[in-house]
Short mmCIF file of C-alpha atoms in Angstrom, two decimals:
data_model
loop_
_atom_site.label_atom_id
_atom_site.label_comp_id
_atom_site.label_asym_id
_atom_site.label_seq_id
_atom_site.Cartn_x
_atom_site.Cartn_y
_atom_site.Cartn_z
CA UNK A 100 -18.78 -18.28 -77.02
CA UNK A 101 -20.78 -17.04 -74.05
CA UNK A 102 -18.74 -15.59 -71.20
CA UNK A 103 -20.41 -16.91 -68.05
CA UNK A 104 -19.09 -13.97 -66.01
CA UNK A 105 -21.77 -11.94 -67.80
CA UNK A 106 -24.55 -13.73 -65.88
CA UNK A 107 -25.97 -13.16 -62.43
CA UNK A 108 -27.89 -16.04 -60.81
CA UNK A 109 -31.04 -15.52 -62.88
CA UNK A 110 -29.11 -15.21 -66.12
CA UNK A 111 -27.05 -18.30 -65.41
CA UNK A 112 -30.17 -20.27 -64.48
CA UNK A 113 -31.71 -19.37 -67.84
CA UNK A 114 -28.49 -20.32 -69.64
CA UNK A 115 -28.25 -23.79 -68.08
CA UNK A 116 -31.97 -24.32 -68.70
CA UNK A 117 -31.19 -23.79 -72.37
CA UNK A 118 -28.76 -26.68 -72.06
CA UNK A 119 -31.50 -28.85 -70.57
CA UNK A 120 -30.16 -28.57 -67.01
CA UNK A 121 -31.90 -27.89 -63.70
CA UNK A 122 -31.47 -24.63 -61.70
CA UNK A 123 -29.13 -26.16 -59.11
CA UNK A 124 -26.48 -26.46 -61.83
CA UNK A 125 -26.40 -22.66 -62.00
CA UNK A 126 -25.66 -22.48 -58.26
CA UNK A 127 -22.85 -24.99 -58.71
CA UNK A 128 -21.38 -22.97 -61.54
CA UNK A 129 -21.59 -19.73 -59.53
CA UNK A 130 -19.68 -21.30 -56.65
CA UNK A 131 -17.01 -22.78 -58.92
CA UNK A 132 -16.44 -19.52 -60.77
CA UNK A 133 -16.78 -16.89 -58.10
CA UNK A 134 -16.08 -18.56 -54.76
CA UNK A 135 -13.33 -20.88 -56.01
CA UNK A 136 -12.00 -18.90 -58.94
CA UNK A 137 -12.26 -21.74 -61.46
CA UNK A 138 -12.04 -20.85 -65.13
CA UNK A 139 -11.71 -24.38 -66.58
CA UNK A 140 -14.84 -26.53 -66.75
CA UNK A 141 -12.73 -29.68 -66.38
CA UNK A 142 -11.95 -28.59 -62.81
CA UNK A 143 -15.66 -28.46 -61.86
CA UNK A 144 -15.72 -32.06 -60.75
CA UNK A 145 -19.25 -32.24 -59.34
CA UNK A 146 -20.74 -31.37 -62.74
CA UNK A 147 -21.69 -34.25 -64.98
CA UNK A 148 -19.08 -34.98 -67.64
CA UNK A 149 -21.68 -34.47 -70.37
CA UNK A 150 -22.49 -31.00 -69.03
CA UNK A 151 -18.82 -30.07 -68.84
CA UNK A 152 -18.45 -31.09 -72.47
CA UNK A 153 -21.39 -28.92 -73.51
CA UNK A 154 -20.03 -25.99 -71.53
CA UNK A 155 -16.61 -26.33 -73.13
CA UNK A 156 -18.25 -26.20 -76.54
CA UNK A 157 -20.45 -23.18 -75.86
CA UNK A 158 -19.09 -21.11 -72.97
CA UNK A 159 -16.02 -19.69 -71.29
CA UNK A 160 -15.01 -17.97 -68.05
CA UNK A 161 -12.81 -15.00 -68.92
CA UNK A 162 -11.86 -11.83 -67.07
CA UNK A 163 -9.99 -9.01 -68.82
CA UNK A 164 -6.32 -9.83 -69.38
CA UNK A 165 -3.72 -8.14 -67.17
CA UNK A 166 -1.41 -5.68 -68.92
CA UNK A 167 0.49 -4.50 -65.85
CA UNK A 168 0.51 -5.02 -62.07
CA UNK A 169 1.97 -2.26 -59.90
CA UNK A 170 2.29 -1.95 -56.13
CA UNK A 171 2.64 1.35 -54.29
CA UNK A 172 4.96 2.03 -51.36
CA UNK A 173 1.88 2.04 -49.10
CA UNK A 174 0.68 -1.38 -50.33
CA UNK A 175 -1.95 -0.11 -52.76
CA UNK A 176 -2.00 -2.33 -55.84
CA UNK A 177 -3.11 -1.29 -59.32
CA UNK A 178 -3.88 -3.52 -62.29
CA UNK A 179 -4.15 -2.30 -65.87
CA UNK A 180 -6.60 -4.62 -67.65
CA UNK A 181 -7.05 -5.01 -71.41
CA UNK A 182 -10.66 -4.67 -72.59
CA UNK A 183 -9.88 -4.79 -76.29
CA UNK A 184 -9.48 -2.53 -79.32
CA UNK A 185 -6.78 -0.42 -77.72
CA UNK A 186 -8.70 0.21 -74.47
CA UNK A 187 -7.47 -0.63 -70.99
CA UNK A 188 -9.04 0.04 -67.60
CA UNK A 189 -7.57 0.35 -64.13
CA UNK A 190 -8.55 -1.47 -60.95
CA UNK A 191 -7.11 -0.61 -57.54
CA UNK A 192 -6.88 -2.65 -54.32
CA UNK A 193 -6.46 -0.65 -51.09
CA UNK A 194 -5.44 -2.76 -48.07
CA UNK A 195 -6.21 -1.52 -44.57
CA UNK A 196 -6.03 -3.14 -41.16
CA UNK A 197 -9.76 -3.79 -40.87
CA UNK A 198 -10.75 -4.23 -44.52
CA UNK A 199 -9.64 -4.64 -48.10
CA UNK A 200 -11.28 -2.33 -50.63
CA UNK A 201 -11.37 -2.81 -54.39
CA UNK A 202 -11.99 0.22 -56.59
CA UNK A 203 -13.69 -1.00 -59.79
CA UNK A 204 -14.13 0.67 -63.19
CA UNK A 205 -17.43 0.65 -65.11
CA UNK A 206 -16.51 2.27 -68.45
CA UNK A 207 -13.53 2.63 -70.76
CA UNK A 208 -13.07 6.32 -70.16
CA UNK A 209 -15.79 8.65 -68.96
CA UNK A 210 -18.17 11.06 -70.67
CA UNK A 211 -18.80 13.27 -67.62
CA UNK A 212 -15.79 15.57 -68.24
CA UNK A 213 -15.41 16.71 -64.61
CA UNK A 214 -12.74 19.38 -64.42
CA UNK A 215 -10.59 17.71 -61.75
CA UNK A 216 -10.60 14.11 -63.06
CA UNK A 217 -7.80 12.58 -65.13
CA UNK A 218 -10.09 9.84 -66.49
CA UNK A 219 -12.50 12.39 -67.90
CA UNK A 220 -9.72 14.19 -69.75
CA UNK A 221 -9.11 11.02 -71.78
CA UNK A 222 -12.61 10.96 -73.19
CA UNK A 223 -14.93 7.99 -73.58
CA UNK A 224 -14.98 4.82 -75.66
CA UNK A 225 -17.68 2.43 -74.38
CA UNK A 226 -19.49 0.85 -71.46
CA UNK A 227 -17.95 -2.24 -69.93
CA UNK A 228 -19.83 -5.53 -69.97
CA UNK A 229 -20.95 -7.27 -66.78
CA UNK A 230 -18.09 -9.75 -67.27
CA UNK A 231 -15.60 -6.89 -67.51
CA UNK A 232 -16.99 -5.25 -64.35
CA UNK A 233 -17.27 -8.31 -62.13
CA UNK A 234 -14.17 -9.78 -63.79
CA UNK A 235 -12.12 -7.12 -62.00
CA UNK A 236 -13.32 -8.49 -58.66
CA UNK A 237 -12.90 -12.09 -59.86
CA UNK A 238 -9.30 -11.47 -60.87
CA UNK A 239 -8.32 -9.39 -57.83
CA UNK A 240 -9.91 -11.62 -55.20
CA UNK A 241 -8.42 -14.86 -56.45
CA UNK A 242 -5.03 -13.34 -57.30
CA UNK A 243 -4.79 -11.88 -53.80
CA UNK A 244 -5.91 -15.14 -52.18
CA UNK A 245 -3.21 -17.02 -54.04
CA UNK A 246 -0.63 -14.44 -53.03
CA UNK A 247 -1.58 -14.72 -49.37
CA UNK A 248 -1.78 -18.52 -49.51
CA UNK A 249 -5.52 -18.56 -48.74
CA UNK A 250 -7.27 -21.72 -49.90
CA UNK A 251 -10.56 -21.60 -47.96
CA UNK A 252 -13.33 -20.43 -50.31
CA UNK A 253 -15.21 -18.71 -47.46
CA UNK A 254 -12.23 -16.51 -46.52
CA UNK A 255 -12.23 -13.22 -48.42
CA UNK A 256 -9.45 -10.72 -48.99
CA UNK A 257 -11.77 -8.09 -50.48
CA UNK A 258 -14.43 -7.01 -48.00
CA UNK A 259 -15.55 -3.79 -49.71
CA UNK A 260 -16.13 -2.83 -53.34
CA UNK A 261 -16.47 0.75 -54.53
CA UNK A 262 -17.59 1.60 -58.06
CA UNK A 263 -15.33 4.65 -58.09
CA UNK A 264 -12.86 3.71 -60.83
CA UNK A 265 -12.96 4.81 -64.43
CA UNK A 266 -16.39 5.84 -65.70
CA UNK A 267 -19.84 6.88 -64.45
CA UNK A 268 -21.43 3.64 -63.17
CA UNK A 269 -25.02 4.82 -63.55
CA UNK A 270 -24.53 5.43 -67.27
CA UNK A 271 -24.05 1.65 -67.52
CA UNK A 272 -26.92 0.30 -65.42
CA UNK A 273 -27.74 -2.65 -67.69
CA UNK A 274 -24.31 -4.17 -67.06
CA UNK A 275 -23.85 -2.75 -63.57
CA UNK A 276 -26.92 -4.27 -61.90
CA UNK A 277 -26.08 -7.95 -62.71
CA UNK A 278 -22.51 -7.27 -61.52
CA UNK A 279 -23.83 -5.84 -58.23
CA UNK A 280 -26.12 -8.83 -57.77
CA UNK A 281 -23.13 -11.15 -58.17
CA UNK A 282 -21.19 -9.19 -55.58
CA UNK A 283 -24.06 -9.66 -53.12
CA UNK A 284 -24.90 -13.29 -54.00
CA UNK A 285 -23.96 -15.79 -51.27
CA UNK A 286 -23.02 -18.29 -53.99
CA UNK A 287 -20.59 -15.73 -55.44
CA UNK A 288 -18.92 -13.07 -53.26
CA UNK A 289 -21.47 -12.68 -50.47
CA UNK A 290 -20.73 -9.03 -49.79
CA UNK A 291 -23.05 -6.91 -47.65
CA UNK A 292 -25.09 -4.20 -49.39
CA UNK A 293 -23.52 -1.79 -46.92
CA UNK A 294 -20.06 -2.72 -48.20
CA UNK A 295 -20.74 -2.21 -51.90
CA UNK A 296 -20.81 1.45 -52.90
CA UNK A 297 -21.80 3.02 -56.21
CA UNK A 298 -20.49 6.51 -56.83
CA UNK A 299 -22.28 8.87 -59.20
CA UNK A 300 -21.78 12.40 -60.43
CA UNK A 301 -25.52 12.92 -60.10
CA UNK A 302 -27.62 11.13 -62.74
CA UNK A 303 -30.99 11.71 -61.11
CA UNK A 304 -33.21 9.29 -63.04
CA UNK A 305 -30.61 6.53 -62.79
CA UNK A 306 -30.36 7.00 -59.03
CA UNK A 307 -34.07 6.17 -58.88
CA UNK A 308 -33.56 3.15 -61.14
CA UNK A 309 -30.72 1.84 -58.96
CA UNK A 310 -32.94 2.17 -55.89
CA UNK A 311 -35.56 0.00 -57.56
CA UNK A 312 -33.18 -2.59 -59.04
CA UNK A 313 -30.39 -3.18 -56.53
CA UNK A 314 -29.98 -0.62 -53.74
CA UNK A 315 -26.47 -0.55 -52.31
CA UNK A 316 -24.57 2.22 -50.53
CA UNK A 317 -24.59 5.44 -52.53
CA UNK A 318 -21.87 8.06 -52.84
CA UNK A 319 -22.47 11.30 -54.73
CA UNK A 320 -19.65 13.37 -56.21
CA UNK A 321 -20.75 16.80 -55.03
CA UNK A 322 -17.66 19.07 -55.09
CA UNK A 323 -19.50 22.41 -54.94
CA UNK A 324 -22.06 24.09 -52.66
CA UNK A 325 -24.01 25.91 -55.37
CA UNK A 326 -25.11 25.46 -58.97
CA UNK A 327 -22.93 28.23 -60.40
CA UNK A 328 -19.69 26.57 -59.29
CA UNK A 329 -20.86 22.98 -59.80
CA UNK A 330 -21.85 23.79 -63.40
CA UNK A 331 -18.17 24.50 -64.03
CA UNK A 332 -16.70 21.59 -62.06
CA UNK A 333 -19.29 18.93 -62.93
CA UNK A 334 -20.98 19.78 -66.26
CA UNK A 335 -23.77 17.26 -65.60
CA UNK A 336 -25.10 19.76 -63.07
CA UNK A 337 -26.47 21.87 -65.91
CA UNK A 338 -28.90 19.03 -66.66
CA UNK A 339 -29.51 17.88 -63.08
CA UNK A 340 -29.07 20.88 -60.74
CA UNK A 341 -28.55 20.54 -57.02
CA UNK A 342 -32.23 20.88 -56.10
CA UNK A 343 -33.07 17.81 -58.22
CA UNK A 344 -30.02 15.91 -56.98
CA UNK A 345 -30.85 16.48 -53.29
CA UNK A 346 -34.43 15.29 -53.92
CA UNK A 347 -33.10 12.12 -55.58
CA UNK A 348 -30.84 11.49 -52.59
CA UNK A 349 -33.79 11.77 -50.22
CA UNK A 350 -35.76 9.29 -52.32
CA UNK A 351 -32.84 6.85 -52.44
CA UNK A 352 -32.61 6.79 -48.65
CA UNK A 353 -36.03 5.11 -48.54
CA UNK A 354 -34.38 2.02 -50.09
CA UNK A 355 -30.70 2.31 -49.13
CA UNK A 356 -28.95 -0.17 -46.82
CA UNK A 357 -27.39 2.75 -44.96
CA UNK A 358 -29.29 5.64 -43.41
CA UNK A 359 -27.09 8.28 -44.99
CA UNK A 360 -25.67 9.38 -48.33
CA UNK A 361 -21.92 9.88 -48.66
CA UNK A 362 -21.01 13.12 -50.36
CA UNK A 363 -17.56 13.19 -51.94
CA UNK A 364 -15.92 16.58 -52.15
CA UNK A 365 -12.56 17.11 -53.83
CA UNK A 366 -10.62 19.96 -52.22
CA UNK A 367 -9.40 22.46 -54.82
CA UNK A 368 -7.23 25.31 -53.63
CA UNK A 369 -9.05 28.67 -53.61
CA UNK A 370 -11.90 27.30 -55.72
CA UNK A 371 -14.26 25.33 -53.47
CA UNK A 372 -12.45 25.20 -50.12
CA UNK A 373 -13.44 28.38 -48.25
CA UNK A 374 -15.15 28.27 -44.87
CA UNK A 375 -18.08 30.26 -46.29
CA UNK A 376 -18.54 27.55 -48.92
CA UNK A 377 -18.60 24.93 -46.18
CA UNK A 378 -21.40 26.87 -44.53
CA UNK A 379 -23.25 26.88 -47.88
CA UNK A 380 -22.91 23.09 -47.94
CA UNK A 381 -24.43 22.80 -44.48
CA UNK A 382 -27.51 24.67 -45.71
CA UNK A 383 -27.65 22.63 -48.94
CA UNK A 384 -27.76 19.22 -47.22
CA UNK A 385 -29.81 20.16 -44.17
CA UNK A 386 -32.64 17.79 -45.23
CA UNK A 387 -30.39 14.93 -46.42
CA UNK A 388 -28.88 12.62 -43.77
CA UNK A 389 -25.29 12.41 -44.91
CA UNK A 390 -21.59 12.23 -44.22
CA UNK A 391 -18.84 14.04 -46.10
CA UNK A 392 -15.65 12.57 -47.46
CA UNK A 393 -13.21 15.39 -48.21
CA UNK A 394 -10.68 14.34 -50.86
CA UNK A 395 -7.42 16.26 -51.24
CA UNK A 396 -7.02 16.89 -54.97
CA UNK A 397 -4.53 14.57 -56.65
CA UNK A 398 -2.71 16.57 -59.34
CA UNK A 399 -2.24 15.31 -62.89
CA UNK A 400 -0.47 16.93 -65.86
CA UNK A 401 -2.36 19.78 -67.46
CA UNK A 402 -5.09 20.05 -64.84
CA UNK A 403 -4.32 23.68 -63.97
CA UNK A 404 -5.56 22.93 -60.45
CA UNK A 405 -3.88 22.70 -57.06
CA UNK A 406 -4.59 20.79 -53.86
CA UNK A 407 -6.00 22.75 -50.92
CA UNK A 408 -3.59 23.26 -48.06
CA UNK A 409 -3.94 21.02 -45.02
CA UNK A 410 -4.99 24.05 -42.99
CA UNK A 411 -7.82 25.01 -45.34
CA UNK A 412 -9.03 21.42 -45.46
CA UNK A 413 -9.08 21.23 -41.64
CA UNK A 414 -10.94 24.53 -41.37
CA UNK A 415 -13.48 23.39 -43.98
CA UNK A 416 -13.98 20.07 -42.18
CA UNK A 417 -14.43 21.81 -38.85
CA UNK A 418 -17.36 23.87 -40.18
CA UNK A 419 -19.13 20.68 -41.27
CA UNK A 420 -18.31 18.86 -38.03
CA UNK A 421 -19.54 21.77 -35.90
CA UNK A 422 -22.85 21.53 -37.80
CA UNK A 423 -23.19 17.89 -36.70
CA UNK A 424 -22.17 16.31 -40.01
CA UNK A 425 -19.81 13.34 -39.84
CA UNK A 426 -16.80 14.40 -41.90
CA UNK A 427 -13.64 12.52 -42.83
CA UNK A 428 -10.57 13.61 -44.74
CA UNK A 429 -9.50 10.87 -47.11
CA UNK A 430 -5.95 9.69 -46.72
CA UNK A 431 -4.22 9.81 -50.08
CA UNK A 432 -3.24 6.28 -51.14
CA UNK A 433 -1.31 5.07 -54.15
CA UNK A 434 -0.46 8.47 -55.59
CA UNK A 435 3.10 7.32 -56.36
CA UNK A 436 1.64 4.87 -58.92
CA UNK A 437 -1.16 7.21 -60.09
CA UNK A 438 -3.74 5.08 -58.29
CA UNK A 439 -5.23 7.81 -56.11
CA UNK A 440 -8.72 9.24 -56.45
CA UNK A 441 -9.11 11.10 -59.76
CA UNK A 442 -5.83 9.80 -61.19
CA UNK A 443 -7.01 6.63 -62.94
CA UNK A 444 -6.46 6.98 -66.67
CA UNK A 445 -5.86 3.61 -68.30
CA UNK A 446 -5.85 3.71 -72.09
CA UNK A 447 -8.89 5.00 -73.96
CA UNK A 448 -9.55 5.22 -77.67
CA UNK A 449 -11.63 8.35 -77.31
CA UNK A 450 -14.78 8.46 -79.45
CA UNK A 451 -15.63 11.97 -78.20
CA UNK A 452 -12.36 13.58 -79.42
CA UNK A 453 -12.23 15.38 -76.10
CA UNK A 454 -8.45 15.11 -75.92
CA UNK A 455 -8.26 17.20 -79.11
CA UNK A 456 -10.29 20.03 -77.59
CA UNK A 457 -8.70 22.43 -75.16
CA UNK A 458 -11.30 24.28 -73.12
CA UNK A 459 -10.41 26.46 -70.15
CA UNK A 460 -13.19 25.89 -67.62
CA UNK A 461 -11.27 26.89 -64.51
CA UNK A 462 -13.79 28.77 -62.38
CA UNK A 463 -12.80 32.42 -61.82
CA UNK A 464 -13.75 32.37 -58.13
CA UNK A 465 -10.50 33.10 -56.34
CA UNK A 466 -11.88 36.29 -54.83
CA UNK A 467 -14.97 34.53 -53.53
CA UNK A 468 -13.05 31.58 -52.13
CA UNK A 469 -10.22 33.56 -50.61
CA UNK A 470 -11.44 33.62 -47.00
#
């Protein structure tokens, strides 16, 4: 049976046309599913009874099933969601005074193998479907509304979505783009393009494709000021070096809803956190309007890495700030439930057998980064 969460507005319009229905039925279905959280066709009372019967025979509305639901001491909430065949993904809600942010996964595992990321250590199984991506928002939004006693369909708990969970979103563009369109659709979640962010490790051609298909805010996982170090931290850099990545960022800004790129930079003690490396970054991004989000490393077993000290992070940030670059230091949230940045692991039936391979890629740069 067809899962209707797989369809954006155009896809749903085509589906109902196949049932002999007019386009406005698709808009009704979108509102019932996404704005009201309905999963039973019998509840969709303004649809003709004959249409409801046909839908019940041929379609369903199903998000991934919840395996566990954990809340951190700081209010961060993490769901483990079953996506079948022994795979589970993690979705995290981060409440703040002025917004509610949902961190969404795009793959079961990740093939990027970044040195500092727990998800990458688990390997990769498959891309998620559109229903599995947007289903995370569907589940979280309506679960949170029920918990807060919110009944008005126009009142949202989740104001921001970041594709920064498990996986590399741009490796899964075919499923990602319809999910993004649903997030932006006024008949679904009605989010602003500025409040939906896709994070990438630097897939250059896919950055261009996202710009053409559905430009939203873009975050780039940078983590190093030069190719030699980034090759070790982010292996994708060997295929798409920094010169190509910076050019792609400049092209994306021609279409982006924001006039800057966010560069994410995990702070690794004595590896990429020296003041001289911050000055290298300033030179690297001089032609790319940007802001930096410095992320204190969140340790996980077997990483062999340590978090930069608060003093080194402040010194690093000051170099960027003095150069006129807006720089924030991310507050660690949810680390007591392994929900912080880089800690999401879920359960992955690894097809790459990465977990069976032990490779020491720790960059030998202590002397360089010791300032």
